[in-house]
Amino acid sequence: MTDQRPVLIAGGGIGGLTTAIALGRKDIDSQVLERSAFDNEAGAGIQLGPNATRILGPLGVLDVLMPKTFRPEAVWLFDGLSGKKLATVPLGDTAERRYGAPYLTAHRADLHEALRAAAANARHVTLTPNFTVASIEDGGGITVASLDGPSVQGSALVGADGIWSTVRKWIAPEASLSFTGATAFRSLLPLGSLTSPFSEPIVGLWLGPRTHLVHYPVRSGEALNVVAVTETGRKEEGWNRSAETETVRANFTRWCETAQGLLEFAPSWRAWSLFSLSALPQWHRGPITLLGDAAHPVLPYLAQGAALAIEDAATLADHLDAARGSPGAAFQAYERVRGVRADRVRRTSQRLGRAYHMGDAGLGGMARIARNAILGLRGADATLRGFDWLYGDGR
Ligand SMILES: Cc1cc2nc3c(=O)[nH]c(=O)nc-3n(C[C@H](O)[C@H](O)[C@H](O)COP(=O)(O)OP(=O)(O)OC[C@H]3O[C@@H](n4cnc5c(N)ncnc54)[C@H](O)[C@@H]3O)c2cc1C
């Protein structure tokens, strides 16, 4: 007989909430155990490629989120030192026609609230706030105890508890996170006061030695999200500590005036040290598995970490539905499919990071000149086609 207890989900972030909604659509009960009051989303932007919006649409999340999003018309690439525009990659109608789903940008808090609202209204979903998963027992079902003492029982457990995952420590205690030496600084600016190219309806991507800068509108175009990534900084946990304006600007002193001008507008900065995870021998152990950043954190150079978590959620729900009563078999099949996809995104993100950060002297300088020339020569549509494997329905 099928176990009637819910699938427990540790972590009510982007991946955990999407999993609960996707399971609900298959009439599978779940209980989301979240350490916060579901209100912990820090102020920053997020890009949602068609591979993510294709899943969020049918789950009813886009209906709520869409009015708060922005649909950029293109990515414009610039050389950060010279300020020269290098290339345009079309998004907007072109991407939506090609992939059958829109490319959007959003404020993370708006995405998280749309997911929370959809989960709260979904059948088969129980949201449990202020529950910090502390220990796990696997025997005749799963028992998860919280830091405060109370425990809950379920038929299976999905660890969607982010990069510092507690569930991962249980599945792969030997796995370790290491600081990459890079930091992402993030700020939110009122868009009204800015001029071109920052006021354009685009994603701007500025490349420079050991640094790059990304900006795009969020909140239906009211604010500009700015991310400055530098190969500097300290190893610190958490993604929302404050950073001195001078610390950020010091990394851009040799950049063109236009880009430096944007940094001067930023009222404040939050910093996030970037970590990578050693390869896991496996993501699952019997009826317990990992999802999203808990399983495969990726560097943000391809803007795909959240999209991967959303894809994981949809695939996991498909496999749990297909193998009812056998979560272990479902999780094995899920990991087989998702491991390949996540690894390709991880490797591509690393490669892009190296290309973004090419130097300005010696061999690095020559590589930068070659990169800029190649970007200029490649047609706009050809560049977008290069992402078909990612934005198409390849999960
Ligand atoms: C600078 C930067 C920019 C990025 N931009 C993009 C982008 O544009 N597009 C994109 O797709 N991705 C982007 N990402 C990546 C993306 O933010 C993450 O990959 C995504 O948030 C992962 O989702 P998740 O659900 O796995 O984890 P999280 O969203 O981190 O959620 C984990 C949840 O688990 C909870 N939790 C943790 N421990 C416990 C516990 N013990 N018990 C209970 N609950 C717990 C937390 O409170 C949290 O709610 C970016 C990342 C960075 C650093």
Tab-separated table of C-alpha atoms and ligand atoms in Angstrom:
chain	number	residue	atom	x	y	z
A	1	MET	CA	0.000	0.000	0.000
A	2	THR	CA	1.235	3.516	-0.806
A	3	ASP	CA	2.545	5.488	2.197
A	4	GLN	CA	-0.063	8.210	2.893
A	5	ARG	CA	2.343	10.426	4.829
A	6	PRO	CA	3.447	13.641	3.092
A	7	VAL	CA	6.705	14.191	1.275
A	8	LEU	CA	8.682	16.428	3.640
A	9	ILE	CA	10.535	19.336	2.029
A	10	ALA	CA	13.338	20.968	4.034
A	11	GLY	CA	13.568	24.628	2.950
A	12	GLY	CA	10.842	26.901	1.583
A	13	GLY	CA	13.005	28.896	-0.828
A	14	ILE	CA	12.644	28.941	-4.611
A	15	GLY	CA	13.238	25.206	-5.132
A	16	GLY	CA	11.313	23.943	-2.086
A	17	LEU	CA	8.157	25.948	-2.806
A	18	THR	CA	8.197	25.032	-6.520
A	19	THR	CA	8.515	21.355	-5.534
A	20	ALA	CA	5.488	21.585	-3.217
A	21	ILE	CA	3.336	23.253	-5.907
A	22	ALA	CA	4.447	20.747	-8.576
A	23	LEU	CA	3.694	17.779	-6.259
A	24	GLY	CA	0.279	19.278	-5.420
A	25	ARG	CA	-0.560	19.302	-9.141
A	26	LYS	CA	0.017	15.522	-9.098
A	27	ASP	CA	-2.204	15.109	-5.983
A	28	ILE	CA	0.835	14.261	-3.847
A	29	ASP	CA	0.798	15.694	-0.286
A	30	SER	CA	3.823	17.626	0.906
A	31	GLN	CA	4.873	19.603	3.984
A	32	VAL	CA	7.391	22.438	3.609
A	33	LEU	CA	9.596	22.979	6.686
A	34	GLU	CA	11.106	26.473	6.548
A	35	ARG	CA	13.334	27.996	9.215
A	36	SER	CA	12.086	31.573	8.563
A	37	ALA	CA	8.532	32.887	8.425
A	38	PHE	CA	8.785	32.503	4.594
A	39	ASP	CA	9.911	36.120	4.452
A	40	ASN	CA	13.685	35.859	4.197
A	41	GLU	CA	14.206	36.983	0.603
A	42	ALA	CA	16.876	39.661	0.452
A	43	GLY	CA	16.628	42.605	-1.921
A	44	ALA	CA	18.142	41.561	-5.217
A	45	GLY	CA	17.153	40.722	-8.745
A	46	ILE	CA	16.907	37.439	-10.557
A	47	GLN	CA	16.818	36.571	-14.250
A	48	LEU	CA	14.310	33.897	-15.232
A	49	GLY	CA	15.178	32.261	-18.528
A	50	PRO	CA	12.490	30.580	-20.671
A	51	ASN	CA	13.504	27.218	-19.181
A	52	ALA	CA	12.248	28.508	-15.790
A	53	THR	CA	9.181	30.483	-16.935
A	54	ARG	CA	8.015	27.488	-19.042
A	55	ILE	CA	7.583	25.609	-15.732
A	56	LEU	CA	6.273	28.482	-13.581
A	57	GLY	CA	3.477	29.301	-16.083
A	58	PRO	CA	1.484	26.048	-15.846
A	59	LEU	CA	2.043	25.990	-12.054
A	60	GLY	CA	0.049	29.252	-11.792
A	61	VAL	CA	3.009	31.266	-10.464
A	62	LEU	CA	3.489	33.523	-13.492
A	63	ASP	CA	-0.113	34.817	-13.285
A	64	VAL	CA	0.721	36.391	-9.918
A	65	LEU	CA	4.313	37.317	-10.715
A	66	MET	CA	3.971	38.716	-14.252
A	67	PRO	CA	2.738	42.248	-13.335
A	68	LYS	CA	5.847	42.701	-11.164
A	69	THR	CA	8.364	41.406	-13.691
A	70	PHE	CA	10.212	43.078	-16.543
A	71	ARG	CA	10.649	41.602	-20.035
A	72	PRO	CA	14.053	42.803	-21.346
A	73	GLU	CA	14.354	43.231	-25.120
A	74	ALA	CA	18.008	42.161	-25.348
A	75	VAL	CA	21.323	41.578	-23.606
A	76	TRP	CA	23.872	44.270	-24.483
A	77	LEU	CA	27.508	43.308	-23.913
A	78	PHE	CA	30.126	45.987	-23.236
A	79	ASP	CA	33.872	46.082	-22.664
A	80	GLY	CA	34.095	47.551	-19.150
A	81	LEU	CA	37.461	49.258	-19.701
A	82	SER	CA	36.751	50.999	-23.032
A	83	GLY	CA	32.973	51.256	-22.621
A	84	LYS	CA	32.594	49.964	-26.193
A	85	LYS	CA	29.422	48.010	-26.986
A	86	LEU	CA	30.498	44.574	-28.228
A	87	ALA	CA	27.325	42.673	-29.084
A	88	THR	CA	23.545	42.388	-28.763
A	89	VAL	CA	21.694	39.164	-27.987
A	90	PRO	CA	17.962	39.476	-28.714
A	91	LEU	CA	15.480	38.512	-25.985
A	92	GLY	CA	11.886	39.914	-25.826
A	93	ASP	CA	9.655	38.658	-28.689
A	94	THR	CA	12.542	36.843	-30.417
A	95	ALA	CA	13.316	34.661	-27.383
A	96	GLU	CA	9.641	34.113	-26.568
A	97	ARG	CA	8.862	32.979	-30.148
A	98	ARG	CA	11.929	30.728	-30.234
A	99	TYR	CA	11.428	29.057	-26.842
A	100	GLY	CA	7.668	29.369	-26.315
A	101	ALA	CA	8.127	31.109	-22.937
A	102	PRO	CA	9.315	34.603	-21.933
A	103	TYR	CA	12.721	35.724	-20.643
A	104	LEU	CA	11.924	37.798	-17.536
A	105	THR	CA	13.692	39.668	-14.762
A	106	ALA	CA	12.204	40.011	-11.282
A	107	HIS	CA	12.937	41.036	-7.729
A	108	ARG	CA	13.694	37.891	-5.718
A	109	ALA	CA	11.204	38.910	-3.025
A	110	ASP	CA	8.446	39.179	-5.681
A	111	LEU	CA	9.302	35.714	-7.058
A	112	HIS	CA	9.422	34.231	-3.572
A	113	GLU	CA	6.093	35.830	-2.573
A	114	ALA	CA	4.401	34.592	-5.781
A	115	LEU	CA	5.657	31.061	-5.009
A	116	ARG	CA	4.581	31.296	-1.361
A	117	ALA	CA	1.099	32.517	-2.353
A	118	ALA	CA	0.718	29.769	-4.996
A	119	ALA	CA	1.848	27.138	-2.456
A	120	ALA	CA	-0.471	28.501	0.252
A	121	ASN	CA	-3.437	28.268	-2.148
A	122	ALA	CA	-2.472	24.874	-3.558
A	123	ARG	CA	-4.235	21.663	-2.561
A	124	HIS	CA	-2.060	19.052	-0.845
A	125	VAL	CA	0.515	21.607	0.455
A	126	THR	CA	1.184	22.396	4.139
A	127	LEU	CA	3.533	25.278	4.896
A	128	THR	CA	5.304	25.082	8.263
A	129	PRO	CA	7.232	28.269	9.139
A	130	ASN	CA	9.858	28.663	11.882
A	131	PHE	CA	10.938	25.022	11.614
A	132	THR	CA	14.717	24.614	11.377
A	133	VAL	CA	15.550	21.075	10.302
A	134	ALA	CA	18.118	19.796	12.797
A	135	SER	CA	18.132	15.995	12.603
A	136	ILE	CA	16.837	13.210	10.389
A	137	GLU	CA	15.924	9.580	11.058
A	138	ASP	CA	15.245	7.068	8.308
A	139	GLY	CA	13.438	3.931	9.460
A	140	GLY	CA	9.853	2.962	8.647
A	141	GLY	CA	9.427	6.418	7.081
A	142	ILE	CA	11.293	9.640	7.728
A	143	THR	CA	11.291	11.569	10.995
A	144	VAL	CA	12.640	15.110	10.939
A	145	ALA	CA	13.227	16.974	14.204
A	146	SER	CA	13.433	20.743	14.466
A	147	LEU	CA	15.996	22.714	16.428
A	148	ASP	CA	13.292	23.532	19.020
A	149	GLY	CA	12.318	19.893	19.580
A	150	PRO	CA	9.048	19.119	17.710
A	151	SER	CA	9.300	16.534	14.963
A	152	VAL	CA	7.273	15.555	11.899
A	153	GLN	CA	6.969	12.358	9.889
A	154	GLY	CA	6.827	11.760	6.178
A	155	SER	CA	7.187	9.162	3.453
A	156	ALA	CA	10.259	10.846	1.937
A	157	LEU	CA	12.440	13.937	2.387
A	158	VAL	CA	13.637	16.488	-0.171
A	159	GLY	CA	16.534	18.677	0.998
A	160	ALA	CA	15.878	22.048	-0.659
A	161	ASP	CA	17.668	23.907	2.121
A	162	GLY	CA	20.133	25.865	0.006
A	163	ILE	CA	23.885	25.969	-0.338
A	164	TRP	CA	24.542	25.460	3.417
A	165	SER	CA	22.214	22.423	3.443
A	166	THR	CA	21.710	20.415	6.633
A	167	VAL	CA	20.184	17.514	4.688
A	168	ARG	CA	23.317	17.309	2.511
A	169	LYS	CA	25.418	16.762	5.649
A	170	TRP	CA	23.290	13.682	6.290
A	171	ILE	CA	23.544	12.317	2.734
A	172	ALA	CA	27.162	13.247	1.946
A	173	PRO	CA	28.950	14.299	5.163
A	174	GLU	CA	32.304	14.377	3.351
A	175	ALA	CA	31.176	17.055	0.854
A	176	SER	CA	32.835	20.418	1.351
A	177	LEU	CA	32.227	23.982	0.229
A	178	SER	CA	35.205	26.070	-0.782
A	179	PHE	CA	35.419	29.829	-1.285
A	180	THR	CA	36.053	30.644	-4.968
A	181	GLY	CA	37.786	33.923	-4.096
A	182	ALA	CA	34.977	35.908	-5.766
A	183	THR	CA	32.266	38.107	-4.251
A	184	ALA	CA	28.959	39.283	-5.742
A	185	PHE	CA	27.960	42.792	-4.600
A	186	ARG	CA	24.332	43.730	-5.211
A	187	SER	CA	22.423	47.005	-5.152
A	188	LEU	CA	18.995	48.294	-6.155
A	189	LEU	CA	18.687	51.777	-7.704
A	190	PRO	CA	15.612	53.860	-8.595
A	191	LEU	CA	15.470	53.696	-12.403
A	192	GLY	CA	13.919	57.131	-12.953
A	193	SER	CA	17.162	59.008	-12.300
A	194	LEU	CA	19.319	57.005	-14.737
A	195	THR	CA	20.236	57.670	-18.369
A	196	SER	CA	21.161	55.403	-21.306
A	197	PRO	CA	22.356	52.658	-21.421
A	198	PHE	CA	21.142	52.013	-17.844
A	199	SER	CA	17.629	53.300	-18.596
A	200	GLU	CA	17.283	50.994	-21.643
A	201	PRO	CA	14.943	47.962	-21.490
A	202	ILE	CA	17.872	45.544	-21.534
A	203	VAL	CA	20.154	43.323	-19.500
A	204	GLY	CA	23.556	45.086	-19.521
A	205	LEU	CA	26.648	42.878	-19.149
A	206	TRP	CA	30.010	44.672	-18.780
A	207	LEU	CA	33.179	42.565	-18.958
A	208	GLY	CA	36.478	43.479	-17.302
A	209	PRO	CA	39.684	41.997	-15.874
A	210	ARG	CA	38.727	39.880	-12.822
A	211	THR	CA	35.433	41.781	-12.553
A	212	HIS	CA	32.110	42.113	-14.334
A	213	LEU	CA	28.934	44.101	-13.922
A	214	VAL	CA	25.329	43.109	-14.686
A	215	HIS	CA	22.252	45.347	-14.550
A	216	TYR	CA	18.599	44.952	-15.474
A	217	PRO	CA	15.253	46.494	-14.529
A	218	VAL	CA	13.012	44.778	-11.962
A	219	ARG	CA	9.690	45.680	-10.265
A	220	SER	CA	7.942	46.355	-13.603
A	221	GLY	CA	10.741	48.720	-14.551
A	222	GLU	CA	10.751	50.903	-11.406
A	223	ALA	CA	14.155	49.811	-10.123
A	224	LEU	CA	17.489	48.734	-11.583
A	225	ASN	CA	19.177	45.670	-10.097
A	226	VAL	CA	22.978	45.907	-10.241
A	227	VAL	CA	25.377	43.026	-9.545
A	228	ALA	CA	29.136	43.635	-9.454
A	229	VAL	CA	31.226	40.463	-9.302
A	230	THR	CA	34.888	40.750	-8.358
A	231	GLU	CA	37.627	38.172	-7.812
A	232	THR	CA	38.269	39.632	-4.375
A	233	GLY	CA	36.670	39.565	-0.959
A	234	ARG	CA	36.429	37.513	2.191
A	235	LYS	CA	35.115	34.046	2.870
A	236	GLU	CA	31.848	34.612	4.737
A	237	GLU	CA	28.604	32.688	4.997
A	238	GLY	CA	25.259	34.304	4.213
A	239	TRP	CA	24.244	36.330	1.222
A	240	ASN	CA	23.071	39.562	2.695
A	241	ARG	CA	25.833	41.255	4.639
A	242	SER	CA	26.388	44.944	3.969
A	243	ALA	CA	29.442	46.184	2.066
A	244	GLU	CA	31.194	49.552	1.966
A	245	THR	CA	30.641	51.563	-1.222
A	246	GLU	CA	34.399	52.253	-1.342
A	247	THR	CA	35.164	48.516	-1.254
A	248	VAL	CA	33.027	47.969	-4.332
A	249	ARG	CA	34.294	51.016	-6.253
A	250	ALA	CA	37.943	50.146	-5.553
A	251	ASN	CA	37.579	47.197	-7.950
A	252	PHE	CA	36.474	49.439	-10.831
A	253	THR	CA	38.913	52.374	-10.747
A	254	ARG	CA	40.297	51.493	-14.203
A	255	TRP	CA	36.869	51.077	-15.754
A	256	CYS	CA	35.266	53.533	-18.210
A	257	GLU	CA	33.520	56.588	-16.775
A	258	THR	CA	30.038	55.389	-17.819
A	259	ALA	CA	30.269	52.223	-15.745
A	260	GLN	CA	31.900	53.996	-12.803
A	261	GLY	CA	29.085	56.559	-12.944
A	262	LEU	CA	26.530	53.797	-12.317
A	263	LEU	CA	28.387	52.619	-9.212
A	264	GLU	CA	28.276	56.161	-7.806
A	265	PHE	CA	24.467	56.101	-7.964
A	266	ALA	CA	24.180	52.967	-5.826
A	267	PRO	CA	22.912	53.950	-2.350
A	268	SER	CA	24.176	50.801	-0.593
A	269	TRP	CA	25.580	47.362	-1.342
A	270	ARG	CA	25.048	43.825	-0.038
A	271	ALA	CA	27.793	41.229	-0.448
A	272	TRP	CA	27.642	37.494	-1.114
A	273	SER	CA	30.828	35.352	-1.109
A	274	LEU	CA	30.691	32.766	-3.907
A	275	PHE	CA	31.364	29.129	-2.974
A	276	SER	CA	31.721	25.916	-4.942
A	277	LEU	CA	30.848	22.427	-3.737
A	278	SER	CA	33.024	19.346	-4.120
A	279	ALA	CA	31.451	16.634	-6.307
A	280	LEU	CA	28.896	14.571	-4.364
A	281	PRO	CA	29.125	10.773	-4.682
A	282	GLN	CA	25.327	10.873	-4.893
A	283	TRP	CA	22.435	13.214	-4.113
A	284	HIS	CA	20.091	10.645	-2.653
A	285	ARG	CA	20.090	7.981	0.011
A	286	GLY	CA	16.946	5.797	-0.089
A	287	PRO	CA	13.890	8.038	0.339
A	288	ILE	CA	15.963	11.200	0.944
A	289	THR	CA	17.278	13.440	-1.820
A	290	LEU	CA	18.644	16.933	-2.519
A	291	LEU	CA	17.429	19.684	-4.832
A	292	GLY	CA	18.638	23.087	-6.059
A	293	ASP	CA	21.654	24.699	-4.399
A	294	ALA	CA	21.771	21.931	-1.770
A	295	ALA	CA	22.682	19.471	-4.550
A	296	HIS	CA	24.516	21.596	-7.113
A	297	PRO	CA	25.271	25.258	-6.399
A	298	VAL	CA	26.486	26.970	-9.594
A	299	LEU	CA	28.368	30.224	-10.060
A	300	PRO	CA	25.967	33.015	-11.087
A	301	TYR	CA	27.677	33.799	-14.439
A	302	LEU	CA	24.926	32.103	-16.452
A	303	ALA	CA	22.120	33.323	-14.103
A	304	GLN	CA	20.773	29.785	-13.789
A	305	GLY	CA	20.913	28.631	-10.132
A	306	ALA	CA	17.255	29.314	-9.406
A	307	ALA	CA	16.215	28.071	-12.842
A	308	LEU	CA	17.975	24.761	-12.117
A	309	ALA	CA	16.132	24.477	-8.789
A	310	ILE	CA	12.815	25.115	-10.592
A	311	GLU	CA	13.654	22.499	-13.245
A	312	ASP	CA	14.681	20.027	-10.503
A	313	ALA	CA	11.287	20.535	-8.835
A	314	ALA	CA	9.317	19.747	-12.000
A	315	THR	CA	11.417	16.656	-12.807
A	316	LEU	CA	11.274	15.368	-9.239
A	317	ALA	CA	7.467	15.687	-9.198
A	318	ASP	CA	7.246	13.771	-12.511
A	319	HIS	CA	9.369	10.913	-11.133
A	320	LEU	CA	7.576	10.729	-7.762
A	321	ASP	CA	4.277	10.590	-9.639
A	322	ALA	CA	5.523	7.842	-11.958
A	323	ALA	CA	6.953	5.707	-9.126
A	324	ARG	CA	4.321	6.132	-6.394
A	325	GLY	CA	5.209	4.178	-3.285
A	326	SER	CA	8.885	3.918	-4.305
A	327	PRO	CA	10.523	7.271	-3.526
A	328	GLY	CA	13.991	5.671	-3.581
A	329	ALA	CA	13.498	4.556	-7.213
A	330	ALA	CA	12.000	7.936	-8.137
A	331	PHE	CA	14.957	9.811	-6.596
A	332	GLN	CA	17.474	7.602	-8.386
A	333	ALA	CA	15.830	8.301	-11.770
A	334	TYR	CA	15.560	12.038	-10.938
A	335	GLU	CA	19.250	12.266	-10.050
A	336	ARG	CA	20.273	10.453	-13.241
A	337	VAL	CA	18.532	13.078	-15.384
A	338	ARG	CA	19.272	16.175	-13.335
A	339	GLY	CA	22.923	15.357	-12.609
A	340	VAL	CA	23.830	15.619	-16.296
A	341	ARG	CA	21.941	18.883	-16.776
A	342	ALA	CA	23.298	20.551	-13.604
A	343	ASP	CA	26.840	19.534	-14.478
A	344	ARG	CA	26.589	21.106	-17.933
A	345	VAL	CA	25.271	24.366	-16.430
A	346	ARG	CA	28.038	24.303	-13.790
A	347	ARG	CA	30.788	23.855	-16.389
A	348	THR	CA	29.315	26.480	-18.731
A	349	SER	CA	29.029	29.011	-15.883
A	350	GLN	CA	32.698	28.478	-14.986
A	351	ARG	CA	33.763	28.867	-18.615
A	352	LEU	CA	31.742	32.060	-19.040
A	353	GLY	CA	33.239	33.461	-15.840
A	354	ARG	CA	36.742	32.975	-17.253
A	355	ALA	CA	35.729	34.676	-20.537
A	356	TYR	CA	34.073	37.607	-18.725
A	357	HIS	CA	37.136	38.228	-16.550
A	358	MET	CA	39.932	38.098	-19.163
A	359	GLY	CA	42.834	40.404	-18.303
A	360	ASP	CA	44.145	43.603	-19.859
A	361	ALA	CA	47.867	42.758	-20.199
A	362	GLY	CA	50.036	39.952	-21.577
A	363	LEU	CA	48.276	36.770	-22.669
A	364	GLY	CA	45.118	37.777	-20.802
A	365	GLY	CA	45.038	41.049	-22.736
A	366	MET	CA	45.396	39.231	-26.052
A	367	ALA	CA	42.620	36.838	-25.059
A	368	ARG	CA	40.420	39.834	-24.203
A	369	ILE	CA	40.998	41.390	-27.649
A	370	ALA	CA	40.184	38.051	-29.329
A	371	ARG	CA	37.039	37.647	-27.164
A	372	ASN	CA	35.810	41.124	-28.078
A	373	ALA	CA	36.448	40.504	-31.779
A	374	ILE	CA	34.603	37.164	-31.731
A	375	LEU	CA	31.635	38.701	-29.918
A	376	GLY	CA	31.496	41.456	-32.529
A	377	LEU	CA	31.636	39.052	-35.474
A	378	ARG	CA	29.062	36.534	-34.278
A	379	GLY	CA	25.535	37.407	-35.447
A	380	ALA	CA	22.920	38.209	-32.792
A	381	ASP	CA	20.682	35.266	-33.688
A	382	ALA	CA	23.639	32.852	-33.773
A	383	THR	CA	24.554	33.866	-30.220
A	384	LEU	CA	21.008	33.201	-29.010
A	385	ARG	CA	20.949	29.843	-30.865
A	386	GLY	CA	24.017	28.876	-28.835
A	387	PHE	CA	21.699	28.802	-25.787
A	388	ASP	CA	19.064	26.498	-27.324
A	389	TRP	CA	20.268	23.598	-25.160
A	390	LEU	CA	19.626	25.740	-22.072
A	391	TYR	CA	16.465	27.716	-22.819
A	392	GLY	CA	14.772	25.010	-24.907
A	393	ASP	CA	12.855	22.179	-23.256
A	394	GLY	CA	16.005	20.216	-22.497
A	395	ARG	CA	15.452	19.253	-18.871
B	1	LIG	C1	24.781	37.195	-7.153
B	1	LIG	C2	23.860	36.086	-7.542
B	1	LIG	C3	22.972	36.291	-8.558
B	1	LIG	C4	22.120	35.246	-8.952
B	1	LIG	N1	21.289	35.474	-9.992
B	1	LIG	C5	20.537	34.460	-10.444
B	1	LIG	C6	19.700	34.656	-11.589
B	1	LIG	O1	19.671	35.745	-12.178
B	1	LIG	N2	18.956	33.606	-12.025
B	1	LIG	C7	18.978	32.391	-11.403
B	1	LIG	O2	18.288	31.460	-11.860
B	1	LIG	N3	19.740	32.185	-10.283
B	1	LIG	C8	20.516	33.175	-9.800
B	1	LIG	N4	21.280	32.979	-8.706
B	1	LIG	C9	21.240	31.682	-7.987
B	1	LIG	C10	20.003	31.505	-7.105
B	1	LIG	O3	19.841	32.594	-6.226
B	1	LIG	C11	20.073	30.215	-6.281
B	1	LIG	O4	20.584	29.188	-7.097
B	1	LIG	C12	18.666	29.806	-5.788
B	1	LIG	O5	18.210	30.713	-4.825
B	1	LIG	C13	18.680	28.391	-5.204
B	1	LIG	O6	17.394	28.051	-4.746
B	1	LIG	P1	17.212	26.966	-3.591
B	1	LIG	O7	15.741	26.821	-3.386
B	1	LIG	O8	18.022	25.784	-3.884
B	1	LIG	O9	17.865	27.625	-2.313
B	1	LIG	P2	17.444	28.949	-1.525
B	1	LIG	O10	16.675	29.865	-2.422
B	1	LIG	O11	18.687	29.433	-0.883
B	1	LIG	O12	16.432	28.432	-0.421
B	1	LIG	C14	16.833	27.645	0.685
B	1	LIG	C15	15.767	27.786	1.786
B	1	LIG	O13	16.049	26.833	2.801
B	1	LIG	C16	15.878	27.450	4.081
B	1	LIG	N5	16.693	26.679	5.028
B	1	LIG	C17	18.050	26.617	5.102
B	1	LIG	N6	18.437	25.768	6.078
B	1	LIG	C18	17.299	25.283	6.634
B	1	LIG	C19	17.029	24.341	7.670
B	1	LIG	N7	18.012	23.714	8.353
B	1	LIG	N8	15.723	24.076	7.998
B	1	LIG	C20	14.706	24.682	7.312
B	1	LIG	N9	14.896	25.573	6.321
B	1	LIG	C21	16.182	25.860	5.979
B	1	LIG	C22	16.327	28.892	3.858
B	1	LIG	O14	15.782	29.750	4.843
B	1	LIG	C23	15.756	29.151	2.447
B	1	LIG	O15	14.431	29.637	2.506
B	1	LIG	C24	22.141	33.994	-8.272
B	1	LIG	C25	23.033	33.801	-7.221
B	1	LIG	C26	23.909	34.827	-6.878
B	1	LIG	C27	24.904	34.606	-5.781
